GROMACS .gro file of C-alpha atoms in nm:
model
  316
    1MET     CA    1   0.040   0.012   0.006
    2ASN     CA    2   0.153   0.326  -0.078
    3ILE     CA    3   0.141   0.618   0.144
    4LEU     CA    4  -0.119   0.762  -0.131
    5THR     CA    5  -0.349   0.470  -0.001
    6LYS     CA    6  -0.283   0.483   0.366
    7GLY     CA    7  -0.369   0.788   0.353
    8LEU     CA    8  -0.731   0.782   0.206
    9ALA     CA    9  -0.760   0.489   0.422
   10ALA     CA   10  -0.689   0.723   0.723
   11LEU     CA   11  -0.922   0.909   0.616
   12ALA     CA   12  -1.203   0.698   0.572
   13LEU     CA   13  -1.169   0.516   0.915
   14ALA     CA   14  -1.156   0.840   1.092
   15ALA     CA   15  -1.477   0.946   0.877
   16ILE     CA   16  -1.653   0.638   0.991
   17ALA     CA   17  -1.544   0.707   1.382
   18LEU     CA   18  -1.643   1.013   1.388
   19PRO     CA   19  -1.942   1.140   1.556
   20ALA     CA   20  -2.222   1.343   1.263
   21VAL     CA   21  -2.165   1.708   1.310
   22ALA     CA   22  -2.375   1.862   1.511
   23ILE     CA   23  -2.665   2.068   1.400
   24PRO     CA   24  -2.916   2.326   1.621
   25ALA     CA   25  -3.218   2.128   1.697
   26ALA     CA   26  -3.534   2.315   1.554
   27ALA     CA   27  -3.848   2.250   1.716
   28GLU     CA   28  -4.126   2.256   1.525
   29GLY     CA   29  -4.484   2.430   1.613
   30GLU     CA   30  -4.411   2.681   1.856
   31ARG     CA   31  -4.721   2.888   1.971
   32PHE     CA   32  -4.775   3.211   2.019
   33VAL     CA   33  -5.008   3.421   2.110
   34LEU     CA   34  -5.065   3.812   2.009
   35VAL     CA   35  -5.313   4.014   2.193
   36SER     CA   36  -5.470   4.335   2.070
   37HIS     CA   37  -5.664   4.621   2.236
   38ALA     CA   38  -5.862   4.653   1.935
   39PRO     CA   39  -6.213   4.576   1.936
   40ASP     CA   40  -6.388   4.349   1.659
   41SER     CA   41  -6.540   4.637   1.474
   42ASP     CA   42  -6.189   4.772   1.356
   43SER     CA   43  -6.112   4.624   1.006
   44TRP     CA   44  -5.824   4.759   1.059
   45TRP     CA   45  -5.638   4.467   1.240
   46ASN     CA   46  -5.732   4.230   0.885
   47THR     CA   47  -5.428   4.360   0.823
   48ILE     CA   48  -5.211   4.182   1.131
   49LYS     CA   49  -5.402   3.859   1.113
   50ASN     CA   50  -5.345   3.832   0.763
   51ALA     CA   51  -4.999   3.927   0.843
   52ILE     CA   52  -4.964   3.637   1.151
   53ALA     CA   53  -5.127   3.402   0.929
   54LEU     CA   54  -4.847   3.419   0.652
   55ALA     CA   55  -4.593   3.420   0.896
   56GLY     CA   56  -4.739   3.149   1.105
   57GLU     CA   57  -4.756   2.910   0.794
   58GLN     CA   58  -4.365   2.969   0.658
   59MET     CA   59  -4.268   2.931   1.033
   60GLY     CA   60  -4.456   2.672   1.112
   61VAL     CA   61  -4.563   2.791   1.423
   62THR     CA   62  -4.903   2.861   1.542
   63VAL     CA   63  -5.052   3.219   1.648
   64GLU     CA   64  -5.307   3.306   1.858
   65TYR     CA   65  -5.509   3.636   1.809
   66ARG     CA   66  -5.680   3.733   2.061
   67ASN     CA   67  -5.844   4.066   2.167
   68PRO     CA   68  -6.167   4.237   2.402
   69PRO     CA   69  -6.450   4.231   2.181
   70THR     CA   70  -6.530   4.562   2.260
   71GLY     CA   71  -6.199   4.744   2.346
   72ASP     CA   72  -6.195   4.719   2.646
   73LEU     CA   73  -5.873   4.719   2.836
   74ALA     CA   74  -5.948   4.578   3.184
   75ASP     CA   75  -6.103   4.317   2.926
   76MET     CA   76  -5.760   4.302   2.792
   77ALA     CA   77  -5.553   4.239   3.047
   78ARG     CA   78  -5.725   3.928   3.172
   79ILE     CA   79  -5.667   3.826   2.811
   80ILE     CA   80  -5.258   3.923   2.878
   81GLU     CA   81  -5.314   3.751   3.184
   82GLN     CA   82  -5.456   3.405   3.033
   83ALA     CA   83  -5.197   3.379   2.751
   84ALA     CA   84  -4.940   3.384   2.994
   85ALA     CA   85  -5.099   3.101   3.174
   86SER     CA   86  -5.148   2.891   2.869
   87ASN     CA   87  -4.764   2.908   2.869
   88PRO     CA   88  -4.734   3.037   2.529
   89ASP     CA   89  -4.399   3.027   2.345
   90GLY     CA   90  -4.455   3.384   2.353
   91ILE     CA   91  -4.709   3.696   2.383
   92ILE     CA   92  -4.709   3.965   2.150
   93SER     CA   93  -4.886   4.301   2.245
   94THR     CA   94  -4.964   4.636   2.256
   95ILE     CA   95  -4.963   4.901   2.441
   96ALA     CA   96  -5.299   5.012   2.462
   97ASP     CA   97  -5.265   5.183   2.851
   98PHE     CA   98  -4.966   5.148   3.003
   99ASP     CA   99  -5.097   5.207   3.356
  100VAL     CA  100  -5.344   4.887   3.242
  101LEU     CA  101  -5.144   4.735   3.064
  102SER     CA  102  -4.811   4.682   3.244
  103GLY     CA  103  -4.859   4.454   3.506
  104PRO     CA  104  -4.941   4.141   3.346
  105LEU     CA  105  -4.686   4.175   3.107
  106ALA     CA  106  -4.467   4.199   3.321
  107ASP     CA  107  -4.623   3.917   3.472
  108ALA     CA  108  -4.560   3.737   3.171
  109VAL     CA  109  -4.176   3.826   3.095
  110ALA     CA  110  -4.098   3.748   3.464
  111ARG     CA  111  -4.259   3.371   3.402
  112GLY     CA  112  -4.009   3.317   3.143
  113ILE     CA  113  -4.247   3.404   2.888
  114PRO     CA  114  -4.048   3.593   2.564
  115VAL     CA  115  -4.272   3.930   2.530
  116ILE     CA  116  -4.230   4.155   2.211
  117THR     CA  117  -4.452   4.477   2.203
  118ILE     CA  118  -4.576   4.593   1.865
  119ASN     CA  119  -4.845   4.958   1.765
  120SER     CA  120  -4.949   5.137   2.100
  121GLY     CA  121  -4.713   5.242   2.323
  122THR     CA  122  -4.351   5.350   2.361
  123VAL     CA  123  -4.019   5.161   2.323
  124GLU     CA  124  -3.945   5.346   2.666
  125GLN     CA  125  -4.257   5.148   2.787
  126SER     CA  126  -4.153   4.823   2.624
  127LYS     CA  127  -3.853   4.829   2.787
  128GLN     CA  128  -3.958   4.870   3.087
  129ILE     CA  129  -4.192   4.563   3.098
  130GLY     CA  130  -3.876   4.363   3.021
  131ALA     CA  131  -3.979   4.314   2.664
  132LEU     CA  132  -3.743   4.206   2.370
  133LEU     CA  133  -3.791   4.497   2.207
  134HIS     CA  134  -4.037   4.670   2.026
  135VAL     CA  135  -4.236   4.727   1.677
  136GLY     CA  136  -4.449   5.021   1.584
  137GLN     CA  137  -4.490   5.398   1.465
  138PRO     CA  138  -4.397   5.644   1.709
  139GLU     CA  139  -4.740   5.771   1.750
  140TYR     CA  140  -4.620   6.138   1.850
  141ASP     CA  141  -4.374   6.168   1.628
  142ALA     CA  142  -4.605   6.093   1.323
  143GLY     CA  143  -4.930   6.281   1.381
  144PHE     CA  144  -4.616   6.596   1.449
  145GLY     CA  145  -4.500   6.489   1.112
  146ALA     CA  146  -4.896   6.517   1.008
  147GLY     CA  147  -4.932   6.856   1.127
  148GLU     CA  148  -4.602   6.969   0.905
  149LYS     CA  149  -4.761   6.870   0.609
  150ALA     CA  150  -5.069   7.079   0.721
  151LYS     CA  151  -4.888   7.393   0.800
  152ALA     CA  152  -4.777   7.398   0.504
  153ALA     CA  153  -5.091   7.374   0.370
  154GLY     CA  154  -5.197   7.687   0.557
  155VAL     CA  155  -5.448   7.471   0.759
  156THR     CA  156  -5.499   7.718   1.069
  157SER     CA  157  -5.801   7.564   1.226
  158PHE     CA  158  -5.843   7.101   1.218
  159LEU     CA  159  -6.090   6.920   1.363
  160CYS     CA  160  -5.908   6.551   1.489
  161VAL     CA  161  -6.174   6.253   1.472
  162ASN     CA  162  -6.078   6.040   1.763
  163HIS     CA  163  -6.298   5.683   1.709
  164TYR     CA  164  -6.058   5.532   2.029
  165ILE     CA  165  -5.997   5.784   2.283
  166THR     CA  166  -5.975   5.582   2.588
  167ASN     CA  167  -5.558   5.477   2.348
  168PRO     CA  168  -5.373   5.683   2.504
  169ALA     CA  169  -5.169   5.680   2.141
  170SER     CA  170  -5.431   5.853   1.908
  171VAL     CA  171  -5.444   6.147   2.196
  172GLU     CA  172  -5.084   6.100   2.120
  173ARG     CA  173  -5.128   6.151   1.722
  174CYS     CA  174  -5.425   6.454   1.790
  175GLN     CA  175  -5.202   6.700   2.021
  176GLY     CA  176  -4.849   6.635   1.770
  177PHE     CA  177  -5.023   6.762   1.508
  178ALA     CA  178  -5.130   7.077   1.690
  179ASP     CA  179  -4.813   7.142   1.796
  180ALA     CA  180  -4.682   7.118   1.508
  181LEU     CA  181  -4.964   7.350   1.396
  182GLY     CA  182  -4.847   7.570   1.674
  183VAL     CA  183  -5.184   7.583   1.819
  184ASP     CA  184  -5.356   7.431   2.133
  185LEU     CA  185  -5.575   7.091   2.063
  186GLY     CA  186  -5.856   7.182   2.325
  187ASN     CA  187  -6.173   7.107   2.184
  188GLN     CA  188  -6.059   6.984   1.821
  189MET     CA  189  -6.024   6.701   1.971
  190ILE     CA  190  -6.364   6.489   1.972
  191ASP     CA  191  -6.450   6.185   2.117
  192ALA     CA  192  -6.625   6.022   1.810
  193GLY     CA  193  -6.706   5.623   1.915
  194GLN     CA  194  -6.725   5.360   1.724
  195ASP     CA  195  -7.010   5.370   1.498
  196PRO     CA  196  -7.012   5.512   1.145
  197GLY     CA  197  -7.348   5.697   1.203
  198GLU     CA  198  -7.294   5.868   1.448
  199ILE     CA  199  -6.948   5.971   1.362
  200GLN     CA  200  -7.048   6.088   1.039
  201SER     CA  201  -7.340   6.315   1.225
  202LYS     CA  202  -7.079   6.404   1.536
  203VAL     CA  203  -6.787   6.550   1.222
  204ALA     CA  204  -7.073   6.745   1.036
  205ALA     CA  205  -7.195   6.938   1.351
  206TYR     CA  206  -6.865   7.007   1.438
  207LEU     CA  207  -6.781   7.178   1.068
  208GLN     CA  208  -7.118   7.300   1.082
  209THR     CA  209  -7.069   7.455   1.414
  210ASN     CA  210  -6.694   7.527   1.322
  211PRO     CA  211  -6.709   7.674   0.936
  212ASP     CA  212  -6.352   7.840   0.978
  213THR     CA  213  -6.179   7.465   0.986
  214ASN     CA  214  -5.991   7.415   0.739
  215GLY     CA  215  -5.832   7.089   0.846
  216ILE     CA  216  -5.906   6.728   0.945
  217LEU     CA  217  -5.696   6.455   1.052
  218THR     CA  218  -5.860   6.097   1.139
  219LEU     CA  219  -5.673   5.850   1.309
  220GLY     CA  220  -5.794   5.515   1.085
  221PRO     CA  221  -6.039   5.369   0.892
  222THR     CA  222  -6.305   5.382   1.200
  223SER     CA  223  -6.333   5.748   1.144
  224ALA     CA  224  -6.205   5.810   0.806
  225HIS     CA  225  -6.467   5.631   0.635
  226PRO     CA  226  -6.751   5.805   0.803
  227THR     CA  227  -6.578   6.117   0.761
  228ILE     CA  228  -6.530   6.051   0.375
  229ALA     CA  229  -6.941   6.060   0.390
  230ALA     CA  230  -6.962   6.352   0.553
  231LEU     CA  231  -6.747   6.559   0.291
  232ASN     CA  232  -6.956   6.426   0.051
  233ALA     CA  233  -7.297   6.469   0.179
  234ASN     CA  234  -7.190   6.833   0.265
  235SER     CA  235  -7.015   6.958  -0.085
  236LYS     CA  236  -6.703   6.992   0.142
  237ALA     CA  237  -6.514   6.692  -0.002
  238GLY     CA  238  -6.187   6.810  -0.160
  239ALA     CA  239  -6.215   7.157   0.012
  240ILE     CA  240  -6.060   7.077   0.347
  241PHE     CA  241  -5.736   6.939   0.424
  242PHE     CA  242  -5.759   6.559   0.537
  243GLY     CA  243  -5.488   6.327   0.671
  244THR     CA  244  -5.573   6.028   0.804
  245PHE     CA  245  -5.360   5.720   0.945
  246ASP     CA  246  -5.384   5.369   0.799
  247LEU     CA  247  -5.470   5.268   0.474
  248SER     CA  248  -5.816   5.162   0.334
  249SER     CA  249  -5.951   5.056  -0.030
  250GLU     CA  250  -6.183   5.381   0.080
  251ILE     CA  251  -5.924   5.542   0.187
  252ALA     CA  252  -5.749   5.470  -0.152
  253ALA     CA  253  -5.948   5.579  -0.364
  254ALA     CA  254  -6.016   5.903  -0.156
  255ILE     CA  255  -5.697   5.953  -0.218
  256LYS     CA  256  -5.704   5.943  -0.594
  257ASP     CA  257  -6.018   6.142  -0.589
  258GLY     CA  258  -5.803   6.428  -0.388
  259THR     CA  259  -6.093   6.394  -0.103
  260ILE     CA  260  -5.775   6.283   0.148
  261ASN     CA  261  -5.391   6.443   0.105
  262PHE     CA  262  -5.201   6.208   0.316
  263ALA     CA  263  -5.264   5.881   0.438
  264ILE     CA  264  -4.966   5.799   0.740
  265ASP     CA  265  -4.889   5.405   0.679
  266GLN     CA  266  -4.726   5.235   0.964
  267GLN     CA  267  -4.697   4.961   0.814
  268PRO     CA  268  -4.859   4.710   1.028
  269PHE     CA  269  -4.788   4.414   0.854
  270LEU     CA  270  -4.450   4.441   0.964
  271GLN     CA  271  -4.606   4.475   1.267
  272GLY     CA  272  -4.773   4.101   1.260
  273TYR     CA  273  -4.561   3.921   1.042
  274LEU     CA  274  -4.144   4.052   1.249
  275PRO     CA  275  -4.229   3.919   1.577
  276VAL     CA  276  -4.338   3.602   1.470
  277VAL     CA  277  -4.021   3.557   1.280
  278ILE     CA  278  -3.815   3.675   1.608
  279LEU     CA  279  -4.000   3.451   1.826
  280THR     CA  280  -3.949   3.207   1.681
  281ASN     CA  281  -3.566   3.206   1.540
  282LEU     CA  282  -3.536   3.312   1.898
  283ALA     CA  283  -3.649   2.995   2.038
  284ARG     CA  284  -3.494   2.777   1.808
  285TYR     CA  285  -3.145   2.971   1.747
  286GLY     CA  286  -3.158   3.214   2.056
  287VAL     CA  287  -3.108   3.461   1.831
  288VAL     CA  288  -3.309   3.812   1.824
  289PRO     CA  289  -3.245   4.158   1.775
  290GLY     CA  290  -3.092   4.403   1.928
  291ASN     CA  291  -3.254   4.720   1.872
  292SER     CA  292  -3.709   4.805   1.866
  293ILE     CA  293  -3.797   4.872   1.525
  294ASN     CA  294  -3.955   5.124   1.365
  295SER     CA  295  -4.227   5.069   1.091
  296GLY     CA  296  -4.347   5.371   1.041
  297PRO     CA  297  -4.485   5.649   0.944
  298GLY     CA  298  -4.501   5.662   0.580
  299PHE     CA  299  -4.687   5.873   0.370
  300ILE     CA  300  -4.879   5.781   0.098
  301THR     CA  301  -5.005   6.035  -0.111
  302LYS     CA  302  -5.132   6.055  -0.471
  303ASP     CA  303  -4.755   6.031  -0.605
  304ASN     CA  304  -4.696   5.672  -0.503
  305ILE     CA  305  -5.078   5.508  -0.456
  306ALA     CA  306  -5.024   5.287  -0.697
  307LEU     CA  307  -4.757   5.101  -0.522
  308VAL     CA  308  -4.926   5.037  -0.257
  309GLU     CA  309  -5.320   5.053  -0.320
  310GLN     CA  310  -5.374   4.671  -0.482
  311TYR     CA  311  -5.239   4.569  -0.117
  312ALA     CA  312  -5.449   4.775   0.079
  313GLY     CA  313  -5.633   4.661   0.405
  314GLN     CA  314  -5.473   4.346   0.292
  315TYR     CA  315  -5.060   4.357   0.323
  316ARG     CA  316  -5.034   4.768   0.322
   0.00000   0.00000   0.00000
């Protein structure tokens, strides 16, 4: 046997003797729970539901969506407690009200359950809870950016149609808008409620009582759709500067026809999709991003509506 033959034989024996290379075991079928503050009537959350369904399918995990049917935050706190008691592999939650929800979320962290916060709340609040990170939009900053656009267009008196006034993040949006304009928020923010007919009536009544109003900000489809109807009914569509948060097919159409000047896109798809991917990789490989993620704001106008219109209400 020559030297080459001896070497090959030795390598073959070594290969047989050595154990297989260890590969990290990837668990399958992890279960996560996403808890939102949204009532059943809020269609905006359909995009997040689509996002977690797609992420669950791609990652091979189960993602349960839970919410208080009427939007009651005390009910949401109980849902978080129930979710934690079921020992999921991770919890994804909004921080619609820090005072109400920080306790249950911090308790989940104390149980050893990884938590990612999304949508409502701030990075600082997320850190106080002990969450891994926050995926969302800085709400005050988004409102301020909207106000800067309104100020540049000459808006001096406005109406902020707040359909979820018990959520502090919604007030931050209106306050940022007012601060950018350099005016007091005061009674320019109304508690619109959730009923479309009531919202339309309240907007119409406000505009009649305050005829100098030359700007409107709505905080999502729930308030934007009835406001569009109110403006159409009073022949004021296109005559008042109108900005809104979030996107839907109706909002996209209103941007195209000039009723709405812009929509603020916080990219809710990312708020649902990214936490599922992150928690799955944490459970399987122990890796997690080192910082929170801003999913928005982005401004959708006539100039770029064609890029996102086809996915409005589904993935945008």
